[in-house]
Amino acid sequence: MSKLAIGFRRWHARLAAVLVCVLVAAVQVAGVSGPAARAAGLTPQQLAGQRVIYSYSGLVPPPALVDAIRDGRAAGVIFFGENISSTAQIAGVIGQLRQAQAQSPIHVPLLLMTDQEGGIVRRLPGDPVLSAKQVGQSADPLAAAVEAGFGAGRTLRGVGMNVNLAPVLDVYDTPGNFIDRFQRSFSNDPAAVTALGLAFTTAQQATGVAATAKHFPGLGSAPRDQNTDTGPVTLPVSASKLRSADEFPYPPAIFARVKLVMLSWAIYPALDPDRPAGLSPAIVDQELRGRNGFGGVTITDAIEAGALDSFGTTGQRATSAAAAGMDLILCSARDIGQGESATSALADAYTSGQLDPTAFTAAVDRVTALRAGLP
């Protein structure tokens, strides 16, 4: 038996008992979701908008964003530290955005998200206080992971958000490398990352807040100074290592119905030598959906990332990501125009036939089903 299998069995014995309690809570909190709204009857701009996450600068959402939501041209909003001065302030903003959504032709909640991983990667004050690495190094890692997941969910629900762009399932391979230096990885042991990521995910989703596993197929081998936010990153990892270590945490998370998966912007030559993961049909459709069996919502990392500098404009990147199988386009430059550009480009590609209409509608249906099950 492999070390990974032995390690996972060791973690699994305790994890099973913990997750039974968490799943009971999930049923009590989440309840039964209603039917997903249909894409039929939407204009191309509205249809495209169901695949775009907007962002804005400052503490007050601009009228253009409120109008886009009210008109049914936005799937959701991502919030950053600069948007938040206090929990009361951001709760008021979210109330305003939800009111605009209630006036729209789209009868499912907005996706209202942030990065509340824990440690230094927190946009809201409060839990989870521990970083992923601190969770992994704690005296009782499973209990700490469950508390971190519940804490993240409580924090987001407390201000009206319903999606967390966490947990990170990257398995770091070198101490101090890119993902480890900020303490964003639970461990360098795939079995430990699997167990702790699963505990965090299940606990958080028990509060009604959707979890996002990231960054598929894994940034655990990225060197310290290589960041897809600032430039291209190529990770020459073998397919065997990707599947036995980096992707190891994903099948259990998928089995536990993690709601979203975020793909990385790194290039993995063993899977696709030419395109970043989030622009690669081979990685999105074949590796994530096919080989790993994910049927939920895929979301890009920041569409303005430096890793995509050679892949055209915002509209071209959004269209390429959609063609690769990405459901949601994350426009996080704090610029309403960025989201509008992505929406217009997707609408044009849909009406011209550049994007397959059946696949386009299927992506919208997946996003709508996710939204229908959230508070």
XYZ file of N, CA and C in Angstrom, residues 12 30 113 133 190 214 246 252 262-263 281 322 343 349:
42
model
N -8.672 9.414 7.579
C -10.071 9.155 7.257
C -10.862 8.648 8.458
N -28.941 24.320 5.551
C -29.114 24.642 4.135
C -30.524 24.368 3.641
N -19.253 37.170 -2.964
C -18.095 36.371 -2.571
C -16.903 37.195 -2.138
N -1.887 26.753 7.045
C -0.700 26.072 7.585
C -0.799 25.928 9.097
N -0.268 15.162 0.724
C -1.558 15.181 0.031
C -2.709 14.608 0.856
N -9.465 25.386 -4.718
C -8.549 26.042 -5.643
C -7.109 25.652 -5.314
N -0.810 16.616 -6.546
C -1.505 17.900 -6.673
C -3.020 17.763 -6.775
N -12.152 13.547 -3.335
C -12.980 13.558 -2.123
C -13.800 14.841 -1.967
N -11.959 26.582 -8.644
C -11.220 27.617 -9.360
C -9.987 26.991 -10.005
N -9.778 27.298 -11.276
C -8.595 26.797 -11.974
C -7.479 27.819 -11.940
N -9.224 23.499 -22.669
C -10.267 22.461 -22.663
C -9.740 21.125 -22.164
N -14.475 30.827 -21.540
C -15.781 30.198 -21.729
C -15.691 29.041 -22.718
N -18.884 40.824 -20.333
C -20.273 40.497 -20.649
C -20.577 40.735 -22.119
N -20.083 36.648 -28.706
C -19.623 35.308 -29.098
C -20.781 34.315 -29.115
